Amino acid sequence: MSRIQFGVLGALVVLAACGKTESALPVVTLLSPENANHQASRFSPDGSRVAYWAAGTDGWDLMVAKADLSESRKASAGSANFFNNPPLWSPDGRLLAFISGAASLADVAVVPADGGEVRGLTDAPGLEIPIQWHPKGDRLAYIATAEGGTFRSSVVDLASGHSSPLLAETRPAVGLWSPDGAWLAIQIIDRGSNTIWLADSTGANPKQLTTEGQEQLGGDLTPWSPDGSELLYTSRRTGTGDIWVLPVNGGKSRQLTRDVRDDNSPVWSADGKWVAFISTRGRQTDVWVVPSAGGTEIRVTDDAAEEGNVQWIGKSKKLAFHTGVDASGLYAMTVADGKERRITPDSIRVGNQDVSPDGTEVVYQVLRGGGVSDLQVVPVAGGAPRTLVSGTADNYQPTWSPDGKSILFVSNRSGNQDVWVVGAAGGEPRQLTSWSTDESNAQWASDGAFIYFVSSHEASPFNDLWKVPVAGGAPIRVTTLGTVNYAMAMRTSPDVFVTTFGKRAGQLVLSRALPDGKLQTLWDKSNFLGASSFGITPKADSMEILAELPGGGQGSFMISTRTGQGHPILGKNEQAGDVSRDGTQMLYTIGSPNQDLGLYTLKDGPTRRLTKTPENENGYWWAGPDGKTIVFARSAQRRRIATADLTKLLARGK
């Protein structure tokens, strides 16, 4: 299923090369209840409170509680579209800044931590994402999509509400203040290259600090060391992510980690002596720490759960992080009677999936943990699965070719994310792209001769649409704007639609890609939010889309694929999906944050609810040889906030 996915700039082995690990692990304390789904927490500067996102009855709620998660209360209800972005505490702990979806898709807002009214600070048509408080607490830095399909770093003054540019830099860039506010660490994104720079507090007098083009300023907290002398960053110059420290006043960078798996999300301890990070080494996603001066990495967690969002609590030697394992599987349902059955084993977790053109088989991603996943195929009617692709890499986004003989997928098995193809009956995978950039969003052209994908290769500030011959050969550039965010190649027509950050203050726009590489705008009335590659009528004259509604919220529309004119369908926050093979019915989802499935009759509009469960139904497809069965994914997302006291562990690691 091709749907828009947003992201903000801002995923048991003994080490042979990095020294021995510690066997005595710290005790992990789980703060969240067993079945909780808590996302993107952030502890207050003094460590006494915690703010986090929790699944509510109508979207995601911003919660504030004591450090042990007692006395929790809602600070803002049902107003987050970007619940994976943590709220930001002001330096004095009095305010929380967050991304609000109350009035539009993404605005900067603040709310008193002790309770009070939410105050919106931005209201542009595009996206505004808060990234850092100034050390004085009187202003906020944020990223905003901007006119011309780019993005800018801005700052908003809390007293006046006035916004102004944060940086003098004209290229797409993110700036982060030093602890004393005198300097800015800047990450410049230019044609697939990421470099780190230093500038004064006004963004002027920039100096380039790195040149490899593979650098990412560390973590979702400040990359600055507590004394402001060094910067944390991750680099993929070796093919996988490693953690480095960079002196800002000159001197050689030092490499802190060297594992063959990815290390990421580094954060400084309050005394600057330690760096905590997340690693996928050993087919697990665990928390580790390493001395900031260099030395042996020390394991903090060692279990099958996936950890993330690591942070130090106040000035203590305690770490907080999120942990959990999401359960997910594939189900088939006969639409006539609503009977369903599971078609994948209970012992595996399922990611992306796709149904074969004849509707008899499903290819799906098996999530093994630690950034490793396989691809398997199972009959819709039930039976033993067969493995197509396995190994030590992340293999995902599997999609059947129109003739059902091949399957494309995206994989980092060669270091970066590239496009691959493998025979549906099995065999050796074949690599179609090999740039140093990450390629994604790969989809078959309707005739099966090409595969479309998006890449930042030679593009700025975002991506362009490319296609590569399935038989082999150099990729061909389709667009040259550098503003593409996502692409959808239709299965039943040669049309390819793309989402771009458009000219109207960076609003998300839906366009049709024409043969000459130009774009025909179809939807720019509000932010375009998503569509399905099967969400098109048999004659390819109309398609369903999801778009922002006036005053906030989301709605589904049926629009012309040639003019963009259309009308609303379904209700608020109901998402239109795949059209049946005969063009008479459409699947859709109901509810947020957990979704159920519904059935909509296109001719006269009657609806019918197909599921009503506490889990989340998604990734749905029409299937079966008669086209009267659906296949869908059902998942139960469980994320819990946890803490660990590292006092004894760090004393041993000195």
XYZ file of C-alpha atoms in Angstrom:
654
model
C 0.000 0.000 0.000
C 1.500 3.302 -1.078
C 0.751 5.943 1.484
C 2.419 9.166 2.453
C 4.875 8.739 5.292
C 6.253 11.859 7.019
C 9.409 12.331 8.715
C 11.180 15.133 10.291
C 14.897 16.185 9.937
C 15.887 15.566 12.027
C 15.390 2.469 13.124
C 23.526 -11.313 21.387
C 26.853 -10.950 20.153
C 30.132 -10.327 22.013
C 32.107 -7.617 20.285
C 35.351 -8.722 18.708
C 36.659 -5.334 17.660
C 35.497 -3.090 20.475
C 36.488 -4.906 23.657
C 34.499 -6.989 26.095
C 30.976 -6.234 27.274
C 29.804 -6.059 30.868
C 27.852 -9.097 32.080
C 26.128 -7.384 35.025
C 23.394 -5.248 33.498
C 21.543 -2.552 35.427
C 17.998 -3.193 36.606
C 15.417 -1.774 34.204
C 12.329 -0.207 35.796
C 9.200 -0.113 33.629
C 7.148 3.003 34.346
C 4.300 2.500 31.867
C 1.510 -0.046 32.440
C 1.880 -3.370 30.643
C -0.427 -2.639 27.699
C 0.410 1.041 27.346
C 1.368 2.736 24.103
C 3.503 5.690 25.172
C 5.519 7.514 22.537
C 8.319 10.096 22.395
C 8.710 10.960 26.076
C 10.931 13.746 27.355
C 11.978 14.330 30.971
C 12.083 17.865 32.367
C 15.463 19.597 32.801
C 15.490 18.849 36.552
C 14.298 15.268 36.009
C 11.228 15.636 38.212
C 8.575 15.295 35.491
C 8.042 13.618 32.157
C 5.970 14.593 29.111
C 4.913 12.010 26.535
C 2.346 11.123 23.882
C -0.326 8.540 24.749
C -2.960 6.959 22.525
C -6.273 8.620 23.322
C -9.883 8.087 22.290
C -9.600 10.549 19.401
C -5.960 10.770 18.378
C -2.838 11.285 20.464
C -2.836 13.149 23.772
C 0.096 15.085 25.230
C 0.506 13.925 28.833
C 2.512 15.318 31.763
C 3.326 13.278 34.884
C 5.767 12.996 37.732
C 9.037 11.230 36.934
C 7.610 7.886 38.084
C 4.591 8.418 35.765
C 2.233 9.040 38.681
C -0.345 11.853 38.692
C -0.501 11.992 34.898
C -2.815 14.469 33.203
C -3.604 15.700 29.704
C -1.842 18.869 28.612
C -3.331 18.777 25.110
C -5.900 16.310 23.776
C -6.077 14.729 20.337
C -3.943 17.342 18.598
C -0.869 15.498 17.323
C -0.223 14.269 13.797
C 3.490 13.849 14.551
C 3.349 11.882 17.799
C 6.831 10.442 17.181
C 8.335 13.878 17.831
C 8.945 14.461 21.553
C 7.662 17.605 23.276
C 10.378 20.111 24.220
C 10.710 21.434 27.777
C 11.680 25.072 28.193
C 14.955 25.565 30.125
C 13.034 26.579 33.281
C 10.610 23.645 32.945
C 7.568 25.898 32.819
C 6.490 25.364 29.186
C 6.254 22.534 26.684
C 6.640 23.128 22.960
C 5.142 20.583 20.581
C 3.781 20.039 17.077
C 0.077 20.786 17.160
C -2.412 19.453 14.647
C -5.379 21.222 16.193
C -5.789 23.861 13.480
C -3.728 22.477 10.597
C -1.321 19.656 9.832
C 1.692 20.848 11.852
C 2.082 24.099 13.787
C 4.378 25.157 16.631
C 2.499 25.455 19.925
C 3.332 25.805 23.612
C 1.404 24.858 26.734
C 2.162 25.446 30.447
C 3.543 22.256 31.974
C 1.470 22.823 35.123
C -1.735 23.265 33.126
C -3.298 26.001 31.061
C -4.310 27.010 27.566
C -2.431 25.893 24.464
C -0.955 28.818 22.547
C -0.258 28.460 18.828
C 2.884 30.267 17.659
C 2.748 29.538 13.914
C -0.091 29.099 11.446
C 1.422 28.814 7.945
C -0.176 26.430 5.391
C 2.922 24.197 5.342
C 4.662 22.303 8.134
C 6.326 23.916 11.174
C 8.334 21.654 13.482
C 9.872 22.969 16.776
C 13.446 21.737 17.296
C 15.038 23.659 20.185
C 14.515 26.249 22.897
C 17.029 29.061 23.148
C 19.032 28.738 26.422
C 17.309 31.876 27.725
C 13.893 30.319 27.113
C 12.534 33.408 25.357
C 12.400 31.959 21.822
C 12.046 28.735 19.891
C 13.859 27.486 16.802
C 11.765 25.557 14.305
C 11.922 24.122 10.807
C 9.317 25.181 8.262
C 8.608 24.086 4.729
C 8.761 27.178 2.578
C 7.710 28.686 -0.719
C 9.483 27.128 -3.681
C 9.520 23.618 -2.251
C 12.365 24.027 0.232
C 12.590 24.401 4.000
C 14.099 26.995 6.300
C 15.232 27.298 9.901
C 13.333 30.014 11.726
C 12.994 31.388 15.230
C 9.834 32.632 16.935
C 9.889 35.123 19.820
C 7.491 34.045 22.576
C 6.653 37.535 23.763
C 5.690 38.975 20.384
C 4.937 35.813 18.388
C 7.097 37.224 15.594
C 9.093 34.798 13.441
C 12.335 35.521 11.615
C 15.058 33.516 9.850
C 17.455 31.730 12.179
C 20.260 31.318 9.643
C 21.876 33.427 6.950
C 22.367 30.203 4.976
C 20.239 30.035 1.810
C 20.597 26.288 1.321
C 18.314 23.945 3.281
C 19.820 23.793 6.775
C 19.070 23.124 10.444
C 20.666 25.229 13.207
C 21.046 24.346 16.893
C 22.238 26.734 19.635
C 25.215 26.017 21.867
C 24.562 25.812 25.644
C 25.426 29.508 26.085
C 23.569 30.580 22.932
C 26.707 32.128 21.401
C 27.071 29.651 18.529
C 25.020 27.587 16.120
C 25.842 24.082 14.962
C 24.447 23.816 11.451
C 23.669 20.819 9.321
C 23.423 21.685 5.637
C 21.517 19.355 3.324
C 22.526 19.823 -0.297
C 22.021 17.334 -3.150
C 22.125 14.239 -1.021
C 25.100 15.460 1.025
C 24.983 16.282 4.752
C 27.772 18.402 6.225
C 28.263 20.086 9.614
C 29.140 23.778 9.972
C 29.661 26.286 12.800
C 28.307 29.864 12.823
C 27.804 32.650 15.326
C 24.475 33.165 17.096
C 23.034 35.122 14.157
C 23.929 32.375 11.693
C 26.661 34.513 10.143
C 30.346 33.712 9.569
C 29.813 30.000 8.881
C 32.774 27.605 8.949
C 32.644 24.092 7.515
C 33.648 21.396 10.007
C 33.089 18.153 8.056
C 33.474 17.247 4.394
C 32.519 13.586 3.936
C 28.854 14.355 3.236
C 27.638 11.442 5.394
C 27.194 13.280 8.710
C 24.103 13.691 10.845
C 24.042 15.843 13.986
C 23.488 13.478 16.894
C 20.219 12.447 18.429
C 16.955 14.362 18.843
C 18.472 16.336 21.729
C 21.236 18.897 21.419
C 24.443 17.606 19.775
C 26.454 20.080 21.890
C 28.522 18.813 24.811
C 27.496 20.406 28.138
C 30.524 22.733 28.056
C 29.903 23.686 24.418
C 33.298 22.505 23.187
C 32.299 19.458 21.133
C 29.559 18.104 18.853
C 28.151 14.597 18.609
C 27.314 13.234 15.195
C 26.758 9.972 13.348
C 28.519 9.139 10.109
C 27.894 6.445 7.500
C 31.260 6.814 5.803
C 31.955 3.125 6.524
C 28.576 1.965 5.185
C 26.911 1.721 8.589
C 26.224 4.325 11.261
C 29.000 5.082 13.750
C 29.208 7.756 16.459
C 31.836 10.495 16.350
C 32.821 13.521 18.446
C 33.972 16.735 16.798
C 35.844 19.587 18.594
C 34.322 22.864 17.407
C 37.506 24.929 17.826
C 39.716 22.695 15.709
C 41.231 19.306 16.265
C 40.643 15.858 14.862
C 37.292 14.065 15.127
C 37.356 10.894 17.204
C 35.349 7.795 16.460
C 33.521 6.309 19.453
C 31.915 3.203 17.888
C 33.044 0.829 15.143
C 30.534 -2.013 15.047
C 29.388 -3.595 11.790
C 25.787 -2.756 12.695
C 24.199 0.695 13.035
C 24.852 2.896 16.083
C 22.677 6.015 16.291
C 20.792 8.528 18.470
C 23.763 9.547 20.673
C 23.139 11.766 23.730
C 25.532 13.408 26.201
C 25.424 12.779 29.929
C 25.079 15.913 32.088
C 28.767 15.824 33.062
C 29.878 15.272 29.452
C 31.812 12.095 30.336
C 29.489 9.555 28.743
C 27.476 9.106 25.562
C 24.402 6.870 25.495
C 23.241 5.521 22.160
C 21.072 2.945 20.407
C 22.690 0.046 18.547
C 21.296 -2.729 16.352
C 24.311 -4.995 16.886
C 23.485 -8.650 17.449
C 20.089 -8.480 15.690
C 18.746 -6.508 18.643
C 17.981 -2.864 19.234
C 19.538 -2.103 22.610
C 20.848 0.778 24.718
C 24.618 1.162 25.123
C 26.977 3.748 26.643
C 30.568 4.675 25.799
C 33.060 7.095 27.400
C 33.012 10.364 25.466
C 36.818 10.402 25.490
C 36.814 7.012 23.791
C 36.903 3.475 25.139
C 34.917 0.286 25.428
C 31.202 0.315 24.724
C 29.088 -0.957 27.631
C 25.755 -2.688 27.164
C 22.783 -1.381 29.168
C 19.949 -3.600 27.866
C 19.999 -7.119 26.461
C 16.588 -8.464 25.466
C 14.359 -9.082 22.471
C 12.446 -5.842 23.043
C 13.334 -2.872 20.863
C 14.645 0.164 22.714
C 14.660 3.756 21.500
C 14.292 7.410 22.475
C 17.214 7.202 24.898
C 17.906 10.206 27.189
C 19.654 11.049 30.444
C 17.364 12.130 33.295
C 18.356 15.562 34.581
C 21.883 15.641 35.971
C 21.713 12.073 37.244
C 23.333 8.891 35.992
C 19.925 7.444 35.183
C 18.828 6.741 31.629
C 15.285 6.731 30.287
C 14.188 5.037 27.093
C 11.238 3.383 25.407
C 10.991 -0.381 25.115
C 8.593 -2.934 23.685
C 7.816 -5.398 20.927
C 4.922 -4.742 18.567
C 2.822 -7.792 17.688
C 1.667 -7.990 14.061
C 0.329 -10.583 11.640
C -1.562 -11.035 8.375
C -5.216 -12.017 8.180
C -7.614 -12.912 5.371
C -11.334 -12.122 5.438
C -14.162 -13.124 3.114
C -16.118 -9.904 2.668
C -19.524 -11.533 2.240
C -19.672 -13.093 5.711
C -16.897 -11.228 7.555
C -15.131 -14.440 8.561
C -11.410 -13.987 9.118
C -8.386 -16.229 9.688
C -4.710 -15.645 10.363
C -2.392 -16.625 7.502
C 1.025 -15.940 9.085
C 2.453 -17.728 12.145
C 2.004 -16.235 15.609
C 5.765 -16.525 16.094
C 6.701 -13.781 13.610
C 6.126 -10.055 13.265
C 4.988 -8.746 9.895
C 5.902 -5.433 8.261
C 5.149 -4.356 4.664
C 3.081 -6.640 2.433
C 1.659 -6.926 -1.098
C -0.838 -9.270 -2.785
C 0.046 -11.026 -6.062
C -1.758 -9.863 -9.243
C -3.864 -13.043 -9.333
C -4.799 -12.554 -5.673
C -3.559 -15.982 -4.537
C -0.350 -15.121 -2.627
C 1.025 -12.466 -0.304
C 4.648 -11.344 -0.050
C 5.486 -9.796 3.300
C 8.339 -8.533 5.453
C 9.298 -10.591 8.514
C 10.683 -8.307 11.245
C 13.552 -10.134 12.967
C 14.697 -7.188 15.117
C 17.871 -5.139 15.223
C 17.436 -3.746 11.709
C 17.137 -7.227 10.152
C 14.148 -8.444 8.144
C 13.363 -11.228 5.666
C 10.858 -11.531 2.820
C 8.427 -14.456 2.690
C 5.487 -15.541 0.522
C 2.362 -17.321 1.798
C -0.813 -18.488 -0.019
C -3.932 -16.446 0.763
C -5.811 -19.728 1.166
C -3.336 -20.745 3.860
C -0.290 -22.984 3.924
C 3.412 -23.020 4.630
C 5.338 -19.827 3.792
C 8.496 -19.816 1.676
C 11.434 -17.480 2.241
C 12.562 -15.370 -0.716
C 15.178 -13.095 0.837
C 17.052 -13.437 4.128
C 20.335 -12.385 5.657
C 21.680 -9.712 7.969
C 20.077 -6.679 6.320
C 16.772 -4.817 6.308
C 14.717 -5.978 3.310
C 11.384 -4.224 2.943
C 8.700 -2.666 0.680
C 8.188 -5.892 -1.334
C 5.965 -5.444 -4.400
C 4.829 -7.920 -7.049
C 5.508 -7.213 -10.727
C 2.404 -6.812 -12.916
C 2.978 -10.294 -14.424
C 3.521 -11.863 -11.004
C 6.946 -13.285 -11.931
C 9.186 -10.928 -9.935
C 9.215 -8.976 -6.690
C 11.003 -5.693 -6.132
C 12.175 -4.611 -2.711
C 14.362 -2.008 -1.009
C 17.350 -3.203 1.012
C 20.439 -1.900 2.785
C 22.265 -5.204 2.159
C 24.947 -3.305 0.184
C 25.307 -0.520 2.792
C 22.822 2.089 1.591
C 19.140 1.714 0.745
C 18.953 0.472 -2.846
C 16.371 -1.019 -5.197
C 16.560 -4.783 -5.753
C 14.511 -7.383 -7.642
C 14.155 -11.137 -7.076
C 12.216 -13.875 -8.852
C 8.864 -14.698 -7.237
C 9.862 -18.362 -7.308
C 13.179 -17.561 -5.602
C 16.767 -17.097 -6.729
C 19.566 -14.605 -6.263
C 18.428 -10.966 -5.801
C 19.627 -8.463 -8.402
C 20.659 -4.886 -7.486
C 19.282 -2.083 -9.695
C 20.677 1.033 -7.950
C 24.025 1.599 -6.245
C 24.383 5.292 -5.365
C 25.720 6.498 -2.010
C 22.325 8.062 -1.280
C 19.300 6.167 0.050
C 16.706 5.163 -2.532
C 13.165 4.369 -1.418
C 9.477 4.243 -2.336
C 10.135 1.805 -5.207
C 7.125 0.834 -7.349
C 6.542 -0.978 -10.628
C 5.463 0.856 -13.745
C 2.157 -0.590 -14.929
C 3.851 -2.319 -17.914
C 6.535 -3.905 -15.705
C 9.419 -2.548 -17.789
C 10.587 0.061 -15.283
C 10.676 0.588 -11.544
C 10.013 4.088 -10.219
C 11.710 5.298 -7.045
C 12.585 8.520 -5.216
C 16.121 9.613 -4.364
C 18.063 12.639 -3.135
C 20.815 11.820 -5.664
C 21.656 15.146 -7.396
C 18.510 16.621 -5.813
C 18.049 19.477 -3.358
C 16.580 19.890 -0.824
C 14.474 16.727 -0.892
C 14.122 14.119 -3.654
C 13.341 13.614 -7.304
C 11.468 10.871 -9.117
C 13.613 8.378 -11.047
C 12.994 5.176 -12.977
C 15.331 2.288 -13.694
C 14.954 -0.423 -16.373
C 14.142 -3.781 -14.812
C 16.385 -5.474 -17.380
C 19.309 -3.397 -16.074
C 20.938 -0.109 -16.967
C 21.419 3.399 -15.643
C 18.547 5.062 -13.750
C 16.681 7.778 -15.651
C 15.721 11.016 -13.955
C 12.025 11.885 -14.339
C 11.755 15.162 -12.365
C 14.365 17.840 -11.696
C 12.675 19.975 -9.041
C 14.202 18.360 -5.928
C 10.923 18.812 -4.044
C 9.438 15.308 -4.300
C 8.384 13.738 -1.014
C 6.613 10.576 -2.176
C 5.466 8.817 -5.350
C 2.615 6.511 -6.353
C 2.746 4.464 -9.554
C -0.733 3.228 -10.331
C -1.222 -0.495 -10.862
C -4.058 -0.208 -13.386
C -2.837 2.751 -15.447
C 0.496 4.251 -16.586
C -0.070 7.269 -14.331
C 2.511 8.221 -11.708
C 1.529 10.706 -9.010
C 3.946 12.513 -6.722
C 3.730 14.551 -3.561
C 5.865 17.679 -3.414
C 6.415 20.502 -0.958
C 4.728 23.104 -3.116
C 5.051 26.807 -3.767
C 2.357 27.881 -1.305
C 4.431 28.088 1.872
C 5.660 24.542 1.440
C 2.216 22.969 1.508
C 2.052 19.299 0.476
C 0.750 19.107 -3.084
C -0.447 16.169 -5.225
C 0.604 16.235 -8.890
C 0.651 13.935 -11.885
C 4.108 13.387 -13.374
C 3.947 14.036 -17.112
C 6.176 12.238 -19.665
C 8.355 15.352 -20.093
C 9.122 15.492 -16.345
C 6.799 18.407 -15.653
C 4.132 18.190 -12.980
C 0.418 18.798 -13.372
C -1.020 20.011 -10.052
C -4.131 18.103 -9.007
C -4.577 19.036 -5.343
C -3.222 22.149 -3.625
C -6.335 23.324 -1.785
C -4.910 21.991 1.489
C -2.135 19.626 2.559
C -2.351 16.375 0.620
C -1.873 13.514 3.087
C -2.048 10.224 1.225
C -3.525 7.841 -1.308
C -3.351 4.178 -2.295
C -1.732 2.809 -5.445
C -4.931 0.757 -5.874
C -7.198 3.662 -4.924
C -8.177 4.334 -8.517
C -11.283 3.407 -10.501
C -11.047 0.723 -13.235
C -11.170 3.370 -15.966
C -8.374 5.320 -14.206
C -10.458 8.496 -14.405
C -10.886 9.019 -10.643
C -8.900 8.323 -7.470
C -9.393 8.618 -3.726
C -7.128 10.851 -1.669
C -6.740 11.914 1.954
C -6.328 15.652 2.546
C -6.360 18.181 5.355
C -9.762 19.651 6.230
C -10.312 23.352 6.993
C -9.727 23.937 10.699
C -7.812 20.688 11.196
C -8.522 17.027 10.823
C -8.423 14.829 7.747
C -10.975 13.909 5.112
C -11.261 11.671 2.055
C -12.062 12.979 -1.407
C -12.785 11.441 -4.827
C -11.003 13.504 -7.490
C -10.436 13.384 -11.236
C -7.014 12.069 -12.254
C -6.926 14.670 -15.045
C -8.355 17.836 -13.510
C -8.165 17.319 -9.729
C -11.793 18.355 -9.354
C -13.776 16.257 -6.920
C -15.964 15.920 -3.877
C -15.668 14.680 -0.274
C -16.551 11.121 0.665
C -16.767 9.314 4.011
C -16.553 11.123 7.360
C -13.930 13.154 9.184
C -10.703 11.205 9.875
C -11.871 8.264 7.743
C -9.276 7.266 5.144
C -10.238 5.955 1.700
C -8.266 2.994 0.391
C -8.249 0.311 -2.297
C -10.974 -0.068 -4.926
C -12.269 -3.577 -5.654
C -11.405 -5.166 -9.004
C -14.903 -4.580 -10.374
C -14.844 -0.946 -9.265
C -17.965 -1.180 -7.110
C -16.542 -1.075 -3.576
C -13.745 0.548 -1.655
C -11.969 -0.319 1.583
C -11.382 2.423 4.138
C -10.194 2.869 7.715
C -12.093 4.213 10.697
C -10.733 5.823 13.848
C -7.493 7.129 15.317
C -5.007 6.192 16.618
C -6.204 2.568 16.277
C -7.864 1.901 12.942
C -10.669 -0.478 11.993
C -11.675 -1.495 8.478
C -14.822 -0.452 6.659
C -16.416 -1.094 3.263
C -17.855 1.701 1.091
C -20.102 1.231 -1.946
C -18.965 3.704 -4.598
C -22.266 3.903 -6.505
C -24.597 5.027 -3.748
C -22.398 5.415 -0.661
C -23.571 2.849 1.912
C -20.879 1.870 4.395
C -20.300 -1.300 6.407
C -17.892 -1.832 9.276
C -15.715 -4.936 8.835
C -13.644 -4.959 12.054
C -13.912 -3.587 15.562
C -10.888 -4.552 17.638
C -8.520 -2.877 20.120
C -5.695 -3.524 17.629
C -4.809 -1.555 14.523
C -5.921 -2.825 11.092
C -3.878 -1.544 8.172
C -2.037 -2.593 5.008
C -5.284 -3.885 3.460
C -5.686 -5.369 -0.048
C -8.344 -6.999 -2.187
C -7.302 -10.612 -2.774
C -8.429 -14.103 -3.723
C -8.888 -15.420 -7.276
C -12.437 -14.013 -7.327
C -11.457 -10.664 -5.785
C -13.939 -11.115 -2.943
C -11.423 -11.620 -0.144
C -9.309 -9.023 1.618
C -5.904 -9.425 3.219
C -4.920 -7.034 5.996
C -2.325 -6.548 8.708
C -3.351 -6.410 12.355
C -0.910 -4.962 14.856
C -0.817 -4.136 18.542
C 1.667 -1.378 19.227
C 3.047 -1.405 22.753
C 5.706 1.097 23.836
C 6.591 1.585 27.497
C 8.757 4.193 29.218
C 11.607 2.613 31.184
C 14.536 3.811 33.303
C 17.856 2.334 34.413
C 20.273 3.594 37.065
C 23.812 3.387 35.628
C 25.717 4.551 38.712
C 27.341 1.168 39.435
C 27.771 0.276 35.765
C 29.605 3.505 34.956
C 31.806 3.157 38.043
C 32.954 -0.238 36.750
C 33.500 1.156 33.267
C 35.860 3.960 34.276
